Amino acid sequence: MINAIEVKNISVIYGEGTPFRKAALNGITTAFPKGEITGIIGHTGSGKSTLASLLNGLLKATSGEILLFGENIWAKPKEMTKIRSRVGLVFQYPEYQLFDETVEADIAFGPKNIGLDEEEIKNRVRLAAEFCGLSEKELKRSPFELSGGQKRRAAIAGVLAMRPEVIVLDEPAAGLDPQGREEILSGLVEYKNKYGATLIIISHSMEDIAKYADRILVMKDGEIYMQGSVEEIFVQAERLFDAKLDLPQITKLFIELKKRNLCQSTDVYTVGYAKKEIEKIIAK
Amino acid sequence: MLKDVTFGQYYPGNSLLHRTDPRIKMLILIEYLVLVLVANSEIAALLSLAFTVFLIAVSGVRFGILIKSVKPLIFVLAFTAIINLFFTVGEGEPLLNWGFITIYANGVRNAIMMLLRLLSLVLGTSVLISFTTSPLELTDAIEALLSPLKKIKVPVHEFAMMMSIALRFIPTLIEETNKIISAQKARCADFESGNLLKRIKALIPILIPLFVSAVRRAEELADAMECRCYNGGEGRTKLKVMKSRPADYAFLLAVTVLTVAVFFLNNISVSEIINLCKAIF
């Protein structure tokens, strides 16, 4: 398997030599396989967001290196824009970055900066809007007239329009209603499948992670606490609780069912699978 | 970029200056400014320099941090010194006469005096106020010192509240600006190249979201304040009541004496002092 991004022994230290010195990341090493969705979970202040802004070179690590398809992203600091168009980063609450007169112009901001021609830009804007579920009518409106959820979609579309190979999303669905979450996340999966892109999603929602991620990275106090497949991580409930994290609610339900000897499986992480399990129990 | 400006950066600690009543510190600040700007004779300048060194020493602020706060001003300091050095026309023989460059002894003296004066102003005021007084203490002190103006219907409390809100939101807005800059950079925005016009245009994607969020924040804050029944300064009490201790008054008195001394020493030259000393002993 090819790794889209490799992180090698990265440390980030803020405020060296002041009373506010803090190590945000402490020598972490990991890799993000191409075409997979990696979910990053961790308690507030565990270094998730710092890791995110390292991956597209917005932040430079104090030590260590980051390889994008085997190439050090800091090899040519003058060509950072190129790296940033290949690794798209969607910040927390990205709707606060919207500025242009129309949603269409705002989504076109990224592609324009890369220097694409008119036709290509138009094309990409349409496609990105489609992935994010924005209609033709909404493209013509001012971004400030949209609802919160629509603004979020517009902002994410602004990054997708650059057609990045890797997309890092910091809490893309935070503060949205359940339907909005679903639509945004499944739109991203669609994009991933179409372009063979790699997704890295930071989230506090264990349900979203269980449903969408292939791999999980658990962070704690600036270090990697656990990493592995969804099954490997969620089976270690105790360790997750130690990192002040949680299991998906449906998994907790099945643990309780097992305690009462009603069901034997504890590897239930999604509602869909739970439904099948419950049907099996009823059929008995 | 914005992080390097030290004005308004509180440096936590428990030094003599941290413990001094902020109202007293404000008064000392006024005296200090007078003292530094008035000191003109060598002996008076030396005294003001000694006092500045004393303030820095008792503030407990680390030296490296102070150097950092002066760094952005190096150009201004050097420029002032050079202007004074070359353009002061003194009496007597010039020290150096080389083509169109003429340097008089007076010029050297002026350059050094001006350099020390500016350095003292920056370092002295920052250790006295910015580094050792939290923004809240500062506005409380200003409100307390201006409170006599309430008698002539000046809305002192409202001014102080506006000031503390403004100070409170400076770090928030800086953080917000950095976030927006990062977000636009992630969309390959380029702020560093191109001519002046292009660079100004590049700021639009930062300024518009910043203004929008500042207005949104102001509205939210106003609502939150009204929800907690804020209706101005009438009958409002303070969480931290400022108390002046005898030591604070002693400090103020000492600085007052020093300021008066500087006024007197300005009119006396070094030779006169030596003569005075000889006469006494």
Coordinates of C-alpha atoms in Angstrom, one line a residue:
Chain A
M1 CA 0.0 0.0 0.0
I2 CA 1.2 3.5 -0.9
N3 CA 1.3 6.1 1.9
A4 CA 0.0 9.5 0.8
I5 CA 1.6 11.2 3.8
E6 CA 4.3 10.0 6.1
V7 CA 4.9 11.9 9.4
K8 CA 8.4 11.2 10.8
N9 CA 9.3 12.0 14.3
I10 CA 7.6 15.4 14.4
S11 CA 7.8 17.8 17.3
V12 CA 6.2 21.2 17.7
I13 CA 7.1 23.4 20.6
Y14 CA 5.4 26.7 21.2
G15 CA 6.9 29.6 23.0
E16 CA 10.4 28.1 23.6
G17 CA 12.2 30.1 26.3
T18 CA 9.2 31.8 27.8
P19 CA 7.0 30.9 30.8
F20 CA 4.4 29.8 28.3
R21 CA 6.5 27.0 26.8
K22 CA 4.4 24.1 25.6
A23 CA 5.1 21.1 23.5
A24 CA 2.0 20.7 21.2
L25 CA 3.4 17.6 19.5
N26 CA 6.0 15.3 21.0
G27 CA 8.0 13.3 18.4
I28 CA 5.1 11.6 16.6
T29 CA 5.5 9.1 13.7
T30 CA 2.7 7.8 11.6
A31 CA 1.5 7.4 8.0
F32 CA -1.8 8.0 6.1
P33 CA -2.4 5.3 3.4
K34 CA -3.5 6.5 0.0
G35 CA -7.2 6.2 -0.7
E36 CA -8.2 5.5 2.9
I37 CA -10.1 7.6 5.4
T38 CA -8.2 8.1 8.7
G39 CA -10.1 9.5 11.6
I40 CA -8.1 11.4 14.2
I41 CA -9.7 11.5 17.7
G42 CA -8.4 12.9 20.9
H43 CA -9.3 15.1 23.8
T44 CA -9.2 18.9 23.5
G45 CA -5.6 20.1 23.4
S46 CA -4.2 16.7 22.4
G47 CA -2.5 18.2 19.3
K48 CA -4.9 17.2 16.6
S49 CA -5.3 20.6 15.1
T50 CA -1.6 21.3 15.2
L51 CA -1.0 18.0 13.3
A52 CA -3.5 19.2 10.7
S53 CA -1.8 22.5 10.0
L54 CA 1.6 20.7 9.7
L55 CA 0.4 18.4 6.9
N56 CA 0.0 21.2 4.3
G57 CA 3.0 23.2 5.6
L58 CA 1.0 26.1 7.2
L59 CA 3.1 25.3 10.3
K60 CA 6.7 24.2 10.3
A61 CA 7.6 21.6 12.9
T62 CA 10.4 22.3 15.3
S63 CA 11.9 19.0 14.3
G64 CA 11.1 16.0 12.1
E65 CA 9.8 15.8 8.6
I66 CA 6.6 15.3 6.6
L67 CA 6.7 13.4 3.3
L68 CA 3.9 13.8 0.7
F69 CA 4.2 10.7 -1.6
G70 CA 7.8 10.3 -0.5
E71 CA 8.7 14.0 -1.0
N72 CA 9.6 16.3 1.8
I73 CA 7.0 19.1 1.7
W74 CA 9.6 21.6 2.9
A75 CA 12.1 20.6 0.2
K76 CA 11.2 23.7 -1.9
P77 CA 9.8 26.3 0.5
K78 CA 9.1 28.6 -2.5
E79 CA 6.7 26.1 -4.0
M80 CA 4.5 25.8 -0.9
T81 CA 1.4 26.9 -2.8
K82 CA 1.8 23.7 -4.9
I83 CA 1.9 21.6 -1.7
R84 CA -1.2 23.4 -0.4
S85 CA -3.1 22.8 -3.5
R86 CA -2.3 19.1 -3.2
V87 CA -3.1 18.8 0.5
G88 CA -6.4 20.6 1.1
L89 CA -7.0 21.8 4.6
V90 CA -10.4 22.6 5.9
F91 CA -10.3 24.4 9.3
Q92 CA -12.7 24.2 12.1
Y93 CA -15.7 26.5 11.3
P94 CA -14.4 27.2 7.8
E95 CA -17.5 29.3 7.1
Y96 CA -15.7 32.3 8.7
Q97 CA -13.3 32.4 5.8
L98 CA -15.9 33.3 3.1
F99 CA -15.5 36.8 1.7
D100 CA -16.4 37.1 -2.0
E101 CA -19.5 38.6 -3.5
T102 CA -21.0 35.3 -4.7
V103 CA -20.6 31.7 -3.5
E104 CA -19.3 30.9 -6.9
A105 CA -16.6 33.5 -6.8
D106 CA -15.6 32.4 -3.3
I107 CA -15.3 28.7 -4.3
A108 CA -13.2 29.9 -7.3
F109 CA -10.7 31.6 -5.1
G110 CA -8.5 28.6 -4.5
P111 CA -8.4 27.4 -8.2
K112 CA -7.7 31.0 -9.3
N113 CA -4.7 31.2 -6.9
I114 CA -3.3 28.0 -8.5
G115 CA -3.5 29.8 -11.8
L116 CA -5.9 27.6 -13.7
D117 CA -7.7 28.9 -16.8
E118 CA -11.3 30.2 -16.8
E119 CA -12.9 27.2 -18.3
E120 CA -11.2 24.7 -15.9
I121 CA -12.1 26.9 -12.9
K122 CA -15.8 27.0 -13.9
N123 CA -15.8 23.3 -14.3
R124 CA -14.2 22.6 -11.0
V125 CA -16.4 25.1 -9.1
R126 CA -19.5 23.3 -10.5
L127 CA -18.2 19.8 -9.6
A128 CA -17.1 20.9 -6.1
A129 CA -20.5 22.5 -5.5
E130 CA -22.1 19.3 -6.6
F131 CA -20.1 17.2 -4.1
C132 CA -21.1 19.5 -1.3
G133 CA -24.7 19.6 -2.3
L134 CA -25.0 23.3 -3.3
S135 CA -27.5 24.1 -6.0
E136 CA -27.0 26.4 -9.1
K137 CA -29.2 29.0 -7.4
E138 CA -27.1 29.0 -4.3
L139 CA -23.9 29.6 -6.3
K140 CA -25.2 33.0 -7.4
R141 CA -26.1 34.2 -3.9
S142 CA -23.9 36.1 -1.5
P143 CA -22.2 33.7 1.0
F144 CA -23.4 35.9 3.8
E145 CA -27.0 35.3 2.9
L146 CA -26.7 31.5 3.3
S147 CA -27.6 29.5 6.4
G148 CA -24.9 28.1 8.7
G149 CA -24.9 24.7 7.1
Q150 CA -24.8 26.0 3.5
K151 CA -21.9 28.3 4.4
R152 CA -20.0 25.3 5.7
R153 CA -20.7 23.5 2.4
A154 CA -19.5 26.5 0.4
A155 CA -16.3 26.7 2.4
I156 CA -15.6 23.0 2.0
A157 CA -16.3 23.3 -1.7
G158 CA -13.7 26.1 -1.8
V159 CA -11.1 23.5 -0.8
L160 CA -12.4 20.7 -3.0
A161 CA -12.3 22.9 -6.0
M162 CA -8.5 22.9 -5.9
R163 CA -8.9 19.1 -6.4
P164 CA -6.5 18.1 -3.7
E165 CA -5.0 14.6 -3.4
V166 CA -5.2 14.6 0.3
I167 CA -7.9 16.5 2.3
V168 CA -7.5 17.2 6.0
L169 CA -10.7 18.3 7.7
D170 CA -10.8 19.6 11.2
E171 CA -14.3 18.8 12.6
P172 CA -16.1 19.3 9.2
A173 CA -19.5 18.5 10.7
A174 CA -19.3 20.2 14.1
G175 CA -22.4 22.0 15.1
L176 CA -24.5 20.8 12.2
D177 CA -27.8 18.9 12.3
P178 CA -27.7 15.1 11.7
Q179 CA -28.9 15.4 8.1
G180 CA -26.3 18.1 7.4
R181 CA -23.6 16.0 8.8
E182 CA -24.6 13.0 6.8
E183 CA -24.7 15.0 3.5
I184 CA -21.3 16.7 4.0
L185 CA -19.5 13.5 5.0
S186 CA -21.0 11.3 2.3
G187 CA -20.2 14.1 -0.3
L188 CA -16.6 13.9 0.9
V189 CA -16.6 10.1 0.5
E190 CA -18.0 10.5 -3.0
Y191 CA -15.1 12.9 -3.8
K192 CA -12.6 10.4 -2.4
N193 CA -13.9 7.5 -4.4
K194 CA -14.0 9.5 -7.6
Y195 CA -10.5 10.9 -7.4
G196 CA -8.8 8.2 -5.3
A197 CA -8.1 10.9 -2.7
T198 CA -7.0 10.4 0.9
L199 CA -9.1 11.8 3.7
I200 CA -8.0 12.7 7.1
I201 CA -10.9 13.7 9.4
I202 CA -10.6 15.1 12.9
S203 CA -13.7 14.5 14.8
H204 CA -15.2 14.3 18.3
S205 CA -18.1 12.2 17.1
M206 CA -17.3 8.5 17.6
E207 CA -20.3 7.7 15.5
D208 CA -19.0 9.6 12.5
I209 CA -15.6 8.0 12.9
A210 CA -17.0 4.5 13.2
K211 CA -19.2 5.0 10.2
Y212 CA -16.7 6.6 7.8
A213 CA -13.1 5.9 8.9
D214 CA -11.0 2.9 7.8
R215 CA -8.3 3.7 10.3
I216 CA -8.2 5.6 13.6
L217 CA -5.4 7.6 15.1
V218 CA -5.9 8.4 18.8
M219 CA -3.9 11.3 20.2
K220 CA -3.2 12.2 23.8
D221 CA -1.1 15.0 25.2
G222 CA 0.7 15.6 21.9
E223 CA 1.6 12.0 21.4
I224 CA 0.0 9.1 19.4
Y225 CA -1.8 7.0 22.0
M226 CA -3.2 4.3 19.7
Q227 CA -3.5 3.7 16.0
G228 CA -5.1 0.9 14.0
S229 CA -8.3 -0.2 12.2
V230 CA -11.7 0.8 13.6
E231 CA -12.1 -2.6 15.1
E232 CA -8.7 -2.7 16.8
I233 CA -9.3 0.7 18.4
F234 CA -12.9 0.4 19.6
V235 CA -12.3 -3.0 21.2
Q236 CA -10.0 -1.4 23.7
A237 CA -12.7 0.5 25.5
E238 CA -10.8 0.9 28.7
R239 CA -7.8 2.6 27.1
L240 CA -10.1 5.0 25.2
F241 CA -11.8 6.0 28.5
D242 CA -8.3 6.7 29.9
A243 CA -7.7 9.2 27.1
K244 CA -11.0 10.9 28.1
L245 CA -12.6 9.5 24.9
D246 CA -15.7 7.4 24.3
L247 CA -17.1 4.6 22.3
P248 CA -19.9 5.0 19.8
Q249 CA -23.2 4.8 21.7
I250 CA -24.4 1.8 19.8
T251 CA -21.2 -0.1 20.9
K252 CA -21.9 0.8 24.5
L253 CA -25.4 -0.6 24.1
F254 CA -24.1 -3.9 22.8
I255 CA -21.6 -4.1 25.7
E256 CA -24.6 -3.8 28.1
L257 CA -26.5 -6.4 26.1
K258 CA -23.6 -8.8 26.4
K259 CA -23.5 -8.2 30.2
R260 CA -27.1 -9.3 30.3
N261 CA -26.3 -12.3 28.1
L262 CA -28.6 -11.2 25.4
C263 CA -26.1 -11.0 22.6
Q264 CA -22.5 -12.2 22.2
S265 CA -21.0 -9.7 19.7
T266 CA -19.3 -6.6 21.0
D267 CA -17.8 -5.5 17.6
V268 CA -20.9 -3.4 16.7
Y269 CA -19.8 0.1 15.7
T270 CA -22.5 1.3 13.3
V271 CA -26.2 1.5 13.4
G272 CA -26.6 -0.5 10.2
Y273 CA -24.6 -3.5 11.6
A274 CA -26.5 -3.2 14.9
K275 CA -29.8 -3.5 13.0
K276 CA -28.6 -6.8 11.5
E277 CA -27.4 -8.1 14.8
I278 CA -30.7 -7.3 16.6
E279 CA -32.6 -8.9 13.8
K280 CA -30.5 -12.1 14.3
I281 CA -31.3 -12.1 18.0
I282 CA -35.1 -11.6 17.3
A283 CA -35.1 -14.4 14.8
K284 CA -33.6 -16.9 17.3
Chain B
M1 CA 4.3 39.1 12.7
L2 CA 1.7 40.5 15.1
K3 CA 3.0 38.4 18.0
D4 CA 6.2 40.5 18.3
V5 CA 4.6 43.7 19.4
T6 CA 4.9 43.7 23.2
F7 CA 2.6 46.6 23.9
G8 CA -0.2 45.2 26.0
Q9 CA 1.5 41.9 26.8
Y10 CA 1.2 41.1 30.4
Y11 CA 4.1 39.2 31.9
P12 CA 2.8 37.2 34.9
G13 CA 4.9 37.5 38.0
N14 CA 4.9 38.7 41.6
S15 CA 7.6 41.4 41.6
L16 CA 7.5 44.8 43.5
L17 CA 6.0 46.4 40.4
H18 CA 3.3 43.7 40.0
R19 CA 2.2 44.3 43.6
T20 CA 2.1 48.1 43.4
D21 CA -1.4 49.6 43.3
P22 CA -2.2 50.2 39.6
R23 CA -3.5 53.7 40.4
I24 CA -0.2 54.6 42.0
K25 CA 1.6 53.1 39.0
M26 CA -0.4 55.4 36.7
L27 CA 0.7 58.4 38.7
I28 CA 4.3 57.2 38.8
L29 CA 4.0 56.7 35.0
I30 CA 3.1 60.4 34.5
E31 CA 6.0 61.5 36.8
Y32 CA 8.3 59.1 35.0
L33 CA 7.4 60.5 31.6
V34 CA 8.0 64.1 32.8
L35 CA 11.3 63.0 34.4
V36 CA 12.7 61.3 31.3
L37 CA 11.6 64.1 29.0
V38 CA 12.8 66.9 31.2
A39 CA 16.2 65.5 32.1
N40 CA 18.7 67.5 30.0
S41 CA 21.9 68.0 31.9
E42 CA 24.3 65.1 32.2
I43 CA 23.7 64.5 35.9
A44 CA 19.9 64.6 35.5
A45 CA 20.1 62.2 32.5
L46 CA 22.2 59.9 34.6
L47 CA 19.7 60.0 37.4
S48 CA 16.8 59.2 35.0
L49 CA 18.8 56.3 33.5
A50 CA 19.6 54.9 37.0
F51 CA 15.9 55.0 37.8
T52 CA 15.0 53.2 34.6
V53 CA 17.5 50.5 35.4
F54 CA 16.1 50.3 38.8
L55 CA 12.5 49.8 37.4
I56 CA 13.7 47.1 35.0
A57 CA 15.6 45.4 37.9
V58 CA 12.6 45.3 40.2
S59 CA 10.1 44.3 37.5
G60 CA 11.5 40.8 37.3
V61 CA 10.9 40.7 33.6
R62 CA 13.5 38.6 31.8
F63 CA 16.1 40.5 29.9
G64 CA 15.5 38.5 26.6
I65 CA 11.9 39.6 26.6
L66 CA 12.9 43.2 27.0
I67 CA 15.3 42.9 24.1
K68 CA 12.6 41.5 22.0
S69 CA 10.3 44.4 22.8
V70 CA 13.0 46.9 21.6
K71 CA 13.9 45.0 18.4
P72 CA 11.1 46.4 16.2
L73 CA 12.2 49.9 17.2
I74 CA 15.9 49.5 16.3
F75 CA 15.4 51.4 13.0
V76 CA 13.7 54.3 14.7
L77 CA 16.3 54.5 17.4
A78 CA 19.2 54.3 14.9
F79 CA 17.6 56.9 12.6
T80 CA 17.0 59.4 15.5
A81 CA 20.6 58.9 16.7
I82 CA 22.1 59.5 13.2
I83 CA 19.9 62.5 12.5
N84 CA 21.1 64.0 15.8
L85 CA 24.7 63.1 15.2
F86 CA 24.9 64.7 11.8
F87 CA 22.5 67.6 11.9
T88 CA 23.3 69.2 15.3
V89 CA 25.3 72.4 14.7
G90 CA 27.4 73.0 17.8
E91 CA 29.8 75.7 18.9
G92 CA 33.5 75.6 18.6
E93 CA 35.6 73.3 16.5
P94 CA 33.9 70.3 14.8
L95 CA 35.2 66.8 15.9
L96 CA 35.2 65.7 12.3
N97 CA 35.0 67.6 9.1
W98 CA 35.0 65.3 6.1
G99 CA 33.4 66.6 3.0
F100 CA 29.8 67.4 3.6
I101 CA 29.8 65.5 6.9
T102 CA 30.5 67.6 10.0
I103 CA 30.2 66.2 13.5
Y104 CA 30.3 68.4 16.5
A105 CA 30.8 67.4 20.1
N106 CA 27.3 68.6 20.8
G107 CA 26.0 66.3 18.1
V108 CA 27.5 63.2 19.8
R109 CA 26.1 64.3 23.1
N110 CA 22.6 64.9 21.6
A111 CA 22.6 61.6 19.8
I112 CA 23.5 59.7 23.0
M113 CA 21.0 61.6 25.1
M114 CA 18.2 61.1 22.5
L115 CA 19.0 57.4 22.2
L116 CA 18.9 56.9 26.0
R117 CA 15.8 58.9 26.3
L118 CA 13.9 56.9 23.7
L119 CA 15.1 53.6 25.1
S120 CA 14.2 54.7 28.6
L121 CA 10.7 55.7 27.5
V122 CA 10.1 52.3 25.8
L123 CA 11.6 50.1 28.4
G124 CA 10.5 52.1 31.5
T125 CA 6.9 52.4 30.4
S126 CA 6.6 48.8 29.4
V127 CA 8.0 47.4 32.6
L128 CA 6.0 49.9 34.7
I129 CA 2.7 49.3 32.9
S130 CA 2.4 46.8 30.0
F131 CA 4.5 44.0 31.5
T132 CA 3.4 44.3 35.1
T133 CA -0.2 45.5 35.0
S134 CA -3.0 43.3 33.6
P135 CA -5.3 45.1 31.1
L136 CA -8.1 44.9 33.6
E137 CA -6.1 46.5 36.4
L138 CA -5.1 49.2 34.0
T139 CA -8.7 50.2 33.0
D140 CA -9.8 50.0 36.6
A141 CA -7.0 52.4 37.5
I142 CA -7.9 54.8 34.7
E143 CA -11.5 54.7 35.8
A144 CA -10.6 55.4 39.4
L145 CA -8.2 58.2 38.5
L146 CA -10.7 59.9 36.2
S147 CA -13.7 59.4 38.5
P148 CA -13.7 63.1 39.6
L149 CA -14.8 63.9 36.1
K150 CA -18.1 62.2 36.7
K151 CA -19.1 65.3 38.6
I152 CA -19.1 67.2 35.3
K153 CA -21.1 64.4 33.6
V154 CA -18.2 62.8 31.8
P155 CA -19.2 59.1 31.2
V156 CA -16.0 57.8 32.8
H157 CA -17.4 54.3 33.5
E158 CA -18.5 53.9 29.9
F159 CA -15.1 55.0 28.6
A160 CA -13.4 52.5 30.9
M161 CA -15.7 49.7 29.8
M162 CA -15.2 50.5 26.2
M163 CA -11.4 50.5 26.7
S164 CA -11.4 47.2 28.6
I165 CA -13.6 45.6 25.9
A166 CA -11.2 46.9 23.3
L167 CA -8.2 45.6 25.1
R168 CA -9.9 42.3 25.8
F169 CA -10.6 41.8 22.2
I170 CA -7.1 42.6 20.8
P171 CA -5.8 39.1 21.4
T172 CA -9.1 37.6 20.1
L173 CA -8.9 39.6 16.9
I174 CA -5.2 38.8 16.4
E175 CA -6.1 35.1 16.9
E176 CA -9.0 35.4 14.5
T177 CA -6.8 37.2 11.9
N178 CA -4.2 34.5 12.1
K179 CA -6.9 31.9 11.6
I180 CA -8.3 33.6 8.6
I181 CA -4.8 34.1 7.1
S182 CA -4.2 30.4 7.6
A183 CA -7.5 29.5 6.0
Q184 CA -6.8 31.6 3.0
K185 CA -3.3 30.4 2.7
A186 CA -4.7 26.9 2.7
R187 CA -6.5 28.0 -0.4
C188 CA -3.2 29.0 -1.9
A189 CA -3.6 32.7 -1.3
D190 CA -0.4 34.6 -1.8
F191 CA 0.3 37.6 0.4
E192 CA 4.0 38.0 -0.2
S193 CA 4.6 38.6 -3.8
G194 CA 3.5 41.1 -6.4
N195 CA 3.5 44.9 -6.4
L196 CA 1.9 47.1 -3.8
L197 CA -1.5 47.2 -5.4
K198 CA -1.6 43.5 -5.7
R199 CA -0.6 43.0 -2.1
I200 CA -3.3 45.4 -0.9
K201 CA -5.8 43.5 -3.0
A202 CA -4.6 40.3 -1.4
L203 CA -5.7 41.6 1.9
I204 CA -9.4 41.7 0.9
P205 CA -9.9 38.0 1.7
I206 CA -8.6 38.7 5.2
L207 CA -10.3 42.0 6.0
I208 CA -13.8 41.1 4.9
P209 CA -14.2 38.0 7.1
L210 CA -12.4 39.9 9.9
F211 CA -14.9 42.8 9.8
V212 CA -17.9 40.4 9.5
S213 CA -16.8 38.5 12.5
A214 CA -15.9 41.6 14.6
V215 CA -19.5 42.9 14.0
R216 CA -20.9 39.5 14.9
R217 CA -18.9 39.4 18.0
A218 CA -19.9 42.9 19.1
E219 CA -23.6 42.0 18.7
E220 CA -23.2 38.7 20.6
L221 CA -21.3 40.5 23.4
A222 CA -24.0 43.2 23.6
D223 CA -26.7 40.6 23.9
A224 CA -24.7 38.6 26.5
M225 CA -24.2 41.7 28.6
E226 CA -27.8 42.7 28.4
C227 CA -28.8 39.1 29.4
R228 CA -26.7 39.6 32.5
C229 CA -28.6 42.9 33.2
Y230 CA -25.7 45.2 32.5
N231 CA -26.9 48.8 32.5
G232 CA -23.9 51.0 33.0
G233 CA -21.8 51.9 36.0
E234 CA -24.6 52.9 38.3
G235 CA -24.2 51.0 41.6
R236 CA -21.7 48.5 40.1
T237 CA -19.2 47.0 42.4
K238 CA -15.7 45.7 41.6
L239 CA -14.5 42.1 41.9
K240 CA -11.0 43.4 42.8
V241 CA -11.1 46.4 45.1
M242 CA -7.9 48.3 44.7
K243 CA -6.1 49.1 47.9
S244 CA -3.1 51.3 48.4
R245 CA -0.6 50.2 51.0
P246 CA 1.8 52.6 52.8
A247 CA 4.6 51.2 50.6
D248 CA 2.8 52.3 47.5
Y249 CA 2.6 55.9 48.9
A250 CA 6.3 55.7 49.8
F251 CA 7.1 54.7 46.2
L252 CA 5.1 57.5 44.8
L253 CA 6.7 60.0 47.2
A254 CA 10.2 58.8 46.3
V255 CA 9.5 59.2 42.6
T256 CA 8.0 62.7 43.2
V257 CA 11.2 63.6 45.0
L258 CA 13.3 62.2 42.1
T259 CA 11.3 64.2 39.6
V260 CA 11.7 67.4 41.5
A261 CA 15.4 66.6 41.9
V262 CA 15.7 66.2 38.1
F263 CA 14.2 69.7 37.6
F264 CA 16.9 71.2 40.0
L265 CA 19.8 69.2 38.6
N266 CA 18.9 70.4 35.1
N267 CA 20.1 73.9 35.9
I268 CA 23.3 72.7 37.6
S269 CA 26.3 71.6 35.6
V270 CA 28.7 68.9 36.7
S271 CA 31.5 71.4 37.6
E272 CA 29.1 73.3 39.8
I273 CA 28.3 70.1 41.7
I274 CA 32.0 69.3 42.2
N275 CA 32.5 72.8 43.5
L276 CA 29.5 72.4 45.8
C277 CA 30.9 69.1 47.2
K278 CA 34.3 70.8 47.7
A279 CA 32.6 73.6 49.6
I280 CA 30.8 71.2 51.9
F281 CA 33.8 69.0 52.7

